[in-house]
Short mmCIF file of C-alpha atoms in Angstrom, two decimals:
data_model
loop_
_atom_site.label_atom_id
_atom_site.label_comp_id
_atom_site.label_asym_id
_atom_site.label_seq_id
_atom_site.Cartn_x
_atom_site.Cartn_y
_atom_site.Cartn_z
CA UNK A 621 25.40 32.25 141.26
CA UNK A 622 27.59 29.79 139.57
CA UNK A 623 24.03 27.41 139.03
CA UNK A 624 22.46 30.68 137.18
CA UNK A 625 25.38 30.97 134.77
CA UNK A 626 24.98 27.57 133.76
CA UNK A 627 21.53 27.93 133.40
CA UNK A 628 22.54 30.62 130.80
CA UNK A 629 24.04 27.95 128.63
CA UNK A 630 21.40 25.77 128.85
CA UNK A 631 19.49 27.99 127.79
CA UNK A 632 20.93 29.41 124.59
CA UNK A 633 21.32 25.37 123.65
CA UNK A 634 17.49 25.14 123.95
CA UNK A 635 16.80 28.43 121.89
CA UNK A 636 19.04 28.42 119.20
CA UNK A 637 17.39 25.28 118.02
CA UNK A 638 14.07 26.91 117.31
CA UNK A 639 15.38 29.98 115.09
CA UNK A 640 13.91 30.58 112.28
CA UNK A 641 15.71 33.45 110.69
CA UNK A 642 18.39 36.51 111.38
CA UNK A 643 15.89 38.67 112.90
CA UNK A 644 14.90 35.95 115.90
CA UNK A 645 18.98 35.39 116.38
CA UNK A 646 19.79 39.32 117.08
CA UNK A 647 16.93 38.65 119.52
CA UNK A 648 18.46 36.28 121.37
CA UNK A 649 21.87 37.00 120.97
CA UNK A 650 20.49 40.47 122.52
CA UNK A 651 18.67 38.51 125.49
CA UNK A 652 22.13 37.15 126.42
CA UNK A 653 24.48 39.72 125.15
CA UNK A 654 23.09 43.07 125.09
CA UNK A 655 23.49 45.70 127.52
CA UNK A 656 19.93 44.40 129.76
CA UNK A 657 21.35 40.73 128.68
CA UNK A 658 20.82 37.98 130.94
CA UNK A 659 24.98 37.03 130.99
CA UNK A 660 25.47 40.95 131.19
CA UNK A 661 23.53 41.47 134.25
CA UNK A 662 25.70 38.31 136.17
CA UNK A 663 28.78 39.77 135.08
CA UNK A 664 27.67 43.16 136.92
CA UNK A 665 26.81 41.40 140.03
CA UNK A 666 29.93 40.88 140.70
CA UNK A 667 30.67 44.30 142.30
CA UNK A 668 27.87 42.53 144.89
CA UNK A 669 30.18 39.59 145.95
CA UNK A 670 32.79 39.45 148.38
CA UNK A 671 36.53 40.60 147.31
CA UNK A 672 37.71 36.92 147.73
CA UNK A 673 34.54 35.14 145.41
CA UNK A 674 35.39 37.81 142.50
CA UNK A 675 38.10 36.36 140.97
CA UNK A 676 36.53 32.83 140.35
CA UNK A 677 33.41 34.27 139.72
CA UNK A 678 34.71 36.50 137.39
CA UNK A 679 36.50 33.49 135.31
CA UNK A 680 33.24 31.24 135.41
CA UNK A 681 31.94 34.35 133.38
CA UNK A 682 34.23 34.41 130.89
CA UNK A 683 33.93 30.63 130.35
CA UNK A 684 30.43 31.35 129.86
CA UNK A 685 30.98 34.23 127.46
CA UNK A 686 33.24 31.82 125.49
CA UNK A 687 30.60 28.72 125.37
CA UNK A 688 27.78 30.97 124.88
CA UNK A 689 29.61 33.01 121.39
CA UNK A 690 30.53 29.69 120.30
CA UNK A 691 26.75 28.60 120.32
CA UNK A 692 25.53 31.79 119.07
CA UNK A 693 28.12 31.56 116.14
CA UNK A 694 27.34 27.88 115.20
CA UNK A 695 23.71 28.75 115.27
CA UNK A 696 24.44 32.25 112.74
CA UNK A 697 26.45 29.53 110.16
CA UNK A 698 23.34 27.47 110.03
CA UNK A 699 21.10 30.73 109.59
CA UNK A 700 23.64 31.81 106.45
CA UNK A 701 23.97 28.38 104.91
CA UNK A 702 19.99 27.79 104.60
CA UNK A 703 19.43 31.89 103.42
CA UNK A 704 21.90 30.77 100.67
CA UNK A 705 19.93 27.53 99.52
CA UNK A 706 17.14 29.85 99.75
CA UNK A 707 18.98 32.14 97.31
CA UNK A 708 20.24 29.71 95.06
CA UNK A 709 17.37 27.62 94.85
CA UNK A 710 17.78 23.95 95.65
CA UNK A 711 20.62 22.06 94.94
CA UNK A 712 21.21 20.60 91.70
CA UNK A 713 22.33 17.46 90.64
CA UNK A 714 24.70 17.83 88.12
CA UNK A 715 24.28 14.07 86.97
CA UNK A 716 20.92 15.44 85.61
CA UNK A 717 20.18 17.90 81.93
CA UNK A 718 20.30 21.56 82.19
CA UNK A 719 17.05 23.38 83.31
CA UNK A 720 17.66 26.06 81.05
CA UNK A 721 16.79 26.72 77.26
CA UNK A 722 19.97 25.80 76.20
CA UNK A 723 22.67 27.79 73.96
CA UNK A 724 21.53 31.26 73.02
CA UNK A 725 20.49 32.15 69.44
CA UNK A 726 22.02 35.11 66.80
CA UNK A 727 19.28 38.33 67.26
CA UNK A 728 17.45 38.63 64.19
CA UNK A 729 19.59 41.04 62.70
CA UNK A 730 22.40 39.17 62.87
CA UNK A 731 20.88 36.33 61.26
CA UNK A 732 19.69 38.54 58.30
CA UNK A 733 22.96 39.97 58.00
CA UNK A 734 24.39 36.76 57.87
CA UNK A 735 22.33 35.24 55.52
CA UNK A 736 23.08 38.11 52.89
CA UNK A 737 26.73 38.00 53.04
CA UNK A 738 26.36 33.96 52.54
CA UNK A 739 24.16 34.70 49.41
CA UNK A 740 26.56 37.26 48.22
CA UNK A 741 29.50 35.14 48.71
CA UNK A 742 28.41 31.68 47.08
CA UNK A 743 28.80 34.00 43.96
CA UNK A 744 32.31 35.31 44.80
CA UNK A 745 31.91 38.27 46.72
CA UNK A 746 34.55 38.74 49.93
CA UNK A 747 33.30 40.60 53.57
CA UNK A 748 35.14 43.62 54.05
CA UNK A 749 34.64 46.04 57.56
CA UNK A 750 35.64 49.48 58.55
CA UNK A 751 35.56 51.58 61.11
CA UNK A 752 32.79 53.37 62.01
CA UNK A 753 34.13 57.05 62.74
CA UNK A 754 35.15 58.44 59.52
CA UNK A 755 36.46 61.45 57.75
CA UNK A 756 34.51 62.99 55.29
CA UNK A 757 36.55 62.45 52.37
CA UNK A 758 36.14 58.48 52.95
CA UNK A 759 32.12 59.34 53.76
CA UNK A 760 31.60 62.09 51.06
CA UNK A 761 34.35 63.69 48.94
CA UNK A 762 35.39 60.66 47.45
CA UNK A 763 32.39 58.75 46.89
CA UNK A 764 31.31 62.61 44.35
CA UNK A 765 29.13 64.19 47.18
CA UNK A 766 29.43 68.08 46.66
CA UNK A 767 30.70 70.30 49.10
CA UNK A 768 27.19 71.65 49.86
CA UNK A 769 25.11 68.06 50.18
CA UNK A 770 22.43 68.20 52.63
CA UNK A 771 23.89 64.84 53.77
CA UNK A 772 26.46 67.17 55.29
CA UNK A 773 24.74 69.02 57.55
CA UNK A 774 25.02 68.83 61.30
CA UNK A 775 21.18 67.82 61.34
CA UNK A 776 21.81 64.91 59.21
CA UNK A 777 24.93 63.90 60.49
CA UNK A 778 26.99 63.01 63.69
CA UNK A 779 30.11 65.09 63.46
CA UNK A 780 32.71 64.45 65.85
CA UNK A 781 34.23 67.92 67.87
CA UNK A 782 37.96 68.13 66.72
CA UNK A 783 38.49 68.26 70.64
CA UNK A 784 37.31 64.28 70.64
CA UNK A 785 39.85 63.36 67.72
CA UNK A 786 42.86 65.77 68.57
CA UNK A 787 42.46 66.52 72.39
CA UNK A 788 45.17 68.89 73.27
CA UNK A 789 46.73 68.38 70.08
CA UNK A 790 46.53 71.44 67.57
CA UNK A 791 44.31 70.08 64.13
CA UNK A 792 47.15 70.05 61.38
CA UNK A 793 44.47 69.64 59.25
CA UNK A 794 40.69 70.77 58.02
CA UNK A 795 39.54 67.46 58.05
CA UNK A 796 36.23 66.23 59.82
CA UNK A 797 35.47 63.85 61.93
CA UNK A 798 32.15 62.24 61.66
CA UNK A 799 30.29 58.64 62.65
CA UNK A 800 29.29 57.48 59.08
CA UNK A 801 26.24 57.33 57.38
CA UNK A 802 26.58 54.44 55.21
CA UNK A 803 29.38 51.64 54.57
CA UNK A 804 30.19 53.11 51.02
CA UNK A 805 33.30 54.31 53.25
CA UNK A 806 34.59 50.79 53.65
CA UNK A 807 34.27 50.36 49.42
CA UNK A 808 36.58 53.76 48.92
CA UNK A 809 39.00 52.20 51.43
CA UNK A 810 39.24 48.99 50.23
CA UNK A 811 39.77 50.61 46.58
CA UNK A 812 42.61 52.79 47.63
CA UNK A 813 43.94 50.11 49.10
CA UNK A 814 43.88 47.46 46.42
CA UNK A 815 44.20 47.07 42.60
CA UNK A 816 40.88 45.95 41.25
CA UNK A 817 38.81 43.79 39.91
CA UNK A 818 36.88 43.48 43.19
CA UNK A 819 34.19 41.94 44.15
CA UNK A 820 33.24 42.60 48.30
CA UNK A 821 30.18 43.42 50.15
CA UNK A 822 30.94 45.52 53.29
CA UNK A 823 28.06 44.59 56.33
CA UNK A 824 28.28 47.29 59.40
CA UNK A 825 26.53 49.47 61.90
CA UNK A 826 25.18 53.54 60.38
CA UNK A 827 24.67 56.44 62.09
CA UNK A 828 22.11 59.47 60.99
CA UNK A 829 20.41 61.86 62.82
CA UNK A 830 16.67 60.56 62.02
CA UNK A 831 13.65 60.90 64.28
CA UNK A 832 12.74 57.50 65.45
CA UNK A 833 9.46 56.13 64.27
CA UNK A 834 8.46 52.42 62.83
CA UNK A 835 11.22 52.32 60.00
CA UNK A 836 13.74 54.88 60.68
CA UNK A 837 16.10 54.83 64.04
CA UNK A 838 19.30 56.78 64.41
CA UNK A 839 21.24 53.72 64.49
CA UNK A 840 20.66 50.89 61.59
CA UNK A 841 22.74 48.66 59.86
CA UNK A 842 23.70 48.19 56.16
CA UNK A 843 25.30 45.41 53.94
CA UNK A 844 26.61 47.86 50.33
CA UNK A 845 28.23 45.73 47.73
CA UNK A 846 30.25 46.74 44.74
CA UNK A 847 31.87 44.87 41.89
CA UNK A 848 34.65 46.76 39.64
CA UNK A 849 36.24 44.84 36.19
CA UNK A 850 36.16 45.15 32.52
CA UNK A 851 33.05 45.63 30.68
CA UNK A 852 30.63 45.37 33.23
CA UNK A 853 27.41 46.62 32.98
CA UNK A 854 23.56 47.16 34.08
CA UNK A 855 22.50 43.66 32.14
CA UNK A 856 25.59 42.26 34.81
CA UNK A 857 24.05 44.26 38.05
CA UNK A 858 19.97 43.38 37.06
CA UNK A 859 21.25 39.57 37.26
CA UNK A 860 23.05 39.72 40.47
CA UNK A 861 20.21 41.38 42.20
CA UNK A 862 17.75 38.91 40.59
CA UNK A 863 19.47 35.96 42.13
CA UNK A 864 20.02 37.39 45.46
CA UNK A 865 16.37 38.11 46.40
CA UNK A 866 15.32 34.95 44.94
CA UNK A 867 17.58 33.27 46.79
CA UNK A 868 16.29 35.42 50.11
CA UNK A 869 12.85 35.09 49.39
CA UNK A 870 12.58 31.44 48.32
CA UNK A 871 9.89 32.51 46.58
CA UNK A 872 8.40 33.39 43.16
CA UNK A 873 9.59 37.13 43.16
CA UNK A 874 9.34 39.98 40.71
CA UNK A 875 11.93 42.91 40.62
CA UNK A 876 11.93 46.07 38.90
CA UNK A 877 14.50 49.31 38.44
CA UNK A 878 12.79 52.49 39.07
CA UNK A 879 15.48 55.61 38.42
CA UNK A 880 17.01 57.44 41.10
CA UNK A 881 19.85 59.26 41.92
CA UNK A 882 22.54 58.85 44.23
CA UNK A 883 26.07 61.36 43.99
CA UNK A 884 28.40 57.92 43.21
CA UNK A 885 26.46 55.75 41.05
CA UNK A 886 25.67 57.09 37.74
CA UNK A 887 22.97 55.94 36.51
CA UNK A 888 21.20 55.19 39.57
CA UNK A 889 18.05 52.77 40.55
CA UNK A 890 15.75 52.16 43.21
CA UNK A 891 15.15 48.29 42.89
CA UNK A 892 11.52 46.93 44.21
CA UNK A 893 10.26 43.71 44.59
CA UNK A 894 6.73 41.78 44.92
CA UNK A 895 6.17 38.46 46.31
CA UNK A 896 3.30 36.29 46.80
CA UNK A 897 4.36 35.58 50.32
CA UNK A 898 5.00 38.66 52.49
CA UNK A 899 2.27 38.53 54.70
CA UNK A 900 0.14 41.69 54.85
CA UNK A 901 3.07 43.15 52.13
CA UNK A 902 2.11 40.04 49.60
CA UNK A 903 1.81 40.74 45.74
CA UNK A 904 2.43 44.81 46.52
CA UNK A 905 6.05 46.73 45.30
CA UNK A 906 8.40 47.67 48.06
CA UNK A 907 11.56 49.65 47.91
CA UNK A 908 14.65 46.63 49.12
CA UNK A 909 17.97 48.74 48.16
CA UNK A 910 19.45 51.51 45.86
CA UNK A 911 21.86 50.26 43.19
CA UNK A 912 23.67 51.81 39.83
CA UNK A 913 26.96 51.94 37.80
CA UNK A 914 29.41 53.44 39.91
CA UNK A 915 29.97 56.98 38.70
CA UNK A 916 33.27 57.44 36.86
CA UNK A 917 34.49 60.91 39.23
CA UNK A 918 34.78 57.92 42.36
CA UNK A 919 36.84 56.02 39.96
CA UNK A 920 38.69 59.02 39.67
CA UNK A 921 38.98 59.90 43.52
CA UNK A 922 40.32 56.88 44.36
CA UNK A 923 43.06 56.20 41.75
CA UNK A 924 41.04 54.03 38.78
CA UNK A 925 41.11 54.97 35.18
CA UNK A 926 37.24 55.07 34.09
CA UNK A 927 38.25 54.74 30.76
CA UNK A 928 39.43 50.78 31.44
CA UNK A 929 37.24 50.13 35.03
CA UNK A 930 33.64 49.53 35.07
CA UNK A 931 31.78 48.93 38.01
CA UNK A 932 28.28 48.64 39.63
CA UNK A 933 27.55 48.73 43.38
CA UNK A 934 24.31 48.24 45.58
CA UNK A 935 23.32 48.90 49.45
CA UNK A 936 20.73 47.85 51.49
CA UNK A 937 19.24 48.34 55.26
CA UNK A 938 19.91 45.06 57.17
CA UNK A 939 16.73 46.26 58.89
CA UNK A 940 14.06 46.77 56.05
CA UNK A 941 15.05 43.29 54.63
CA UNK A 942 14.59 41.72 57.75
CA UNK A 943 10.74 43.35 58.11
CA UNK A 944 10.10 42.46 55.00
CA UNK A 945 10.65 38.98 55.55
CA UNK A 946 9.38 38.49 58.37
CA UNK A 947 6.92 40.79 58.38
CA UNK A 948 8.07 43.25 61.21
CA UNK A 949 6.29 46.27 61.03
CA UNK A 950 7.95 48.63 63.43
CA UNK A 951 12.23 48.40 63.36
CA UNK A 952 12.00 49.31 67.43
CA UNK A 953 10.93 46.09 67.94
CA UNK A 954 14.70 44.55 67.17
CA UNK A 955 15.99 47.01 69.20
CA UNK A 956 14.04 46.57 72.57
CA UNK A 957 15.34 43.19 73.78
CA UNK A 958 12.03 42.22 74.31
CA UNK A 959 12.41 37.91 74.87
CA UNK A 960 8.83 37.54 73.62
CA UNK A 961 10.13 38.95 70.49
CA UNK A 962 13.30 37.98 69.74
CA UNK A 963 12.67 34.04 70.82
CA UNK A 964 10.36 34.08 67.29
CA UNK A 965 13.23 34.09 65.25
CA UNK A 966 15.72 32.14 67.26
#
């Protein structure tokens, strides 16, 4: 009996050295271990033996047990450690250059948005952010929308239950919550706030309820610039403009006003441009921003005498200047985080 025990261990020592994986250890952990197991069945034979053998033989079992889990558990170590190289790959030598592409770049849209705020400053002009959930004085009233502008309605706009703002809390007030529409909210701030002249563009993240397709998404971003002083006027706005998307373009580049209206900019413009290099877009007009003077009832709204300030202020989709210079021509594309397409314009 005792000669069969050791032949257990001998055994094990003999098999654990040709496993290849967890599945063939349970096996032979189970050949030894498990309830038909080969150390199982000795250890029932002792109800066989005479009274006076069973103690001994009963402690040679148990020495067995011992030596044999002690195997079994040195083998399961070396079947973890190599599934792990296996996982990690193999090892590295750190004494050698990353394997990887390196440092990440900005996403296009940062980059564009970037770039425009660099133009804008070199000329003076300071970044200044808001908050994206607004009232609608800060997103309408103020900036001369009336009370009954379409851009008001639920189906244009994400207003905000009172029950998100207020919770439990009884509304003190009629105001509305809503995520904004445009960054015009950050210029009626930033007025209230300080005594002009100023001269800021304000970059930042919009929110309107329009149907996705290739250049309208419900989420877009804007950069909206305004400029309030003394005697400023059209002549003063035309030239700004002019050097900013020939300084974007790099490029010979036409622009042109068309009129338009907008509630807080009075008169108002749609400003187009045509350059030679714009891919399939070359040598044709397309709409890059809306512009005018701004209207003297936001003046009003937000403490200015129009009789002393003048003012002209501008706003543009981060995401239509960055297809039109790189010649994008569905805005789903920057939001897909599609590798193939991003790593383009890294």
């Amino acid at each position: 009996m005792s000669a069969d025990l050791d032949s257990i261990i001998h055994e094990a020592r003999e098999a654990v050295g040709a496993l290849a994986g967890r599945a063939q250890f349970e096996a032979l952990k189970a050949r030894f271990l498990g309830p038909n197991g080969s150390l199982t069945e000795a250890v029932k034979g002792i109800r066989d033996l005479p009274r006076e053998e069973r103690p001994d033989y009963g402690k040679r079992c148990n020495q067995i047990k011992t030596k044999l889990e002690a195997i079994l558990a040195t083998a399961l170590k070396k079947i973890e450690l190599a599934e792990l190289q296996r996982s990690l790959g193999p090892p590295v030598d750190p004494s050698l250059p990353s394997p990887d592409g390196g440092p990440g770049g900005c996403h296009l849209l940062s980059s564009v948005r970037e770039e425009i705020c660099r133009i804008f400053h070199k000329v003076g002009f300071n970044v200044e952010e808001g908050t994206e959930v607004e009232t609608e004085f800060y997103c309408f009233d103020a900036l001369n929308f009336p009370s009954d502008h379409p851009a008001k309605d639920v189906h244009d706009t994400y207003l905000l239950p009172s029950s998100v703002i207020y919770g439990n809390v009884p509304k003190r007030d009629k105001e509305s919550y809503l995520l904004r529409t445009h960054t015009s909210t950050v210029q009626v701030r930033v007025m209230m706030a300080k005594e002009p002249p100023l001269r800021f563009v304000s970059p930042g993240r919009c929110f309107r309820r329009d149907t996705a397709d290739p250049t309208h998404t419900s989420n877009f971003h804007q950069v909206e610039g305004i400029y309030v002083d003394r005697h400023v006027t059209v002549k003063d706005l035309k030239a700004l403009l002019d050097y900013f998307v020939a300084a974007l373009f790099e490029k010979d580049v036409k622009t042109r006003f068309r009129p338009s209206f907008f509630p807080f900019t009075e008169p108002s413009f749609e400003m187009d441009l045509k350059s030679p290099s714009l891919g399939k877009l070359s040598n044709q007009w397309i709409e890059i921003m809306g512009c005018g003077m701004v209207d003297p009832a936001v003046f009003e709204a937000v403490g200015y005498d129009p009789e002393v300030w003048k003012g002209y202020a501008f706003g543009m989709g981060v995401e239509r200047v960055a297809q039109s210079l790189y010649g994008v021509d569905d805005i789903r594309y920057l939001y897909q985080n599609d590798l193939r397409f991003l790593e383009q314009f890294a």
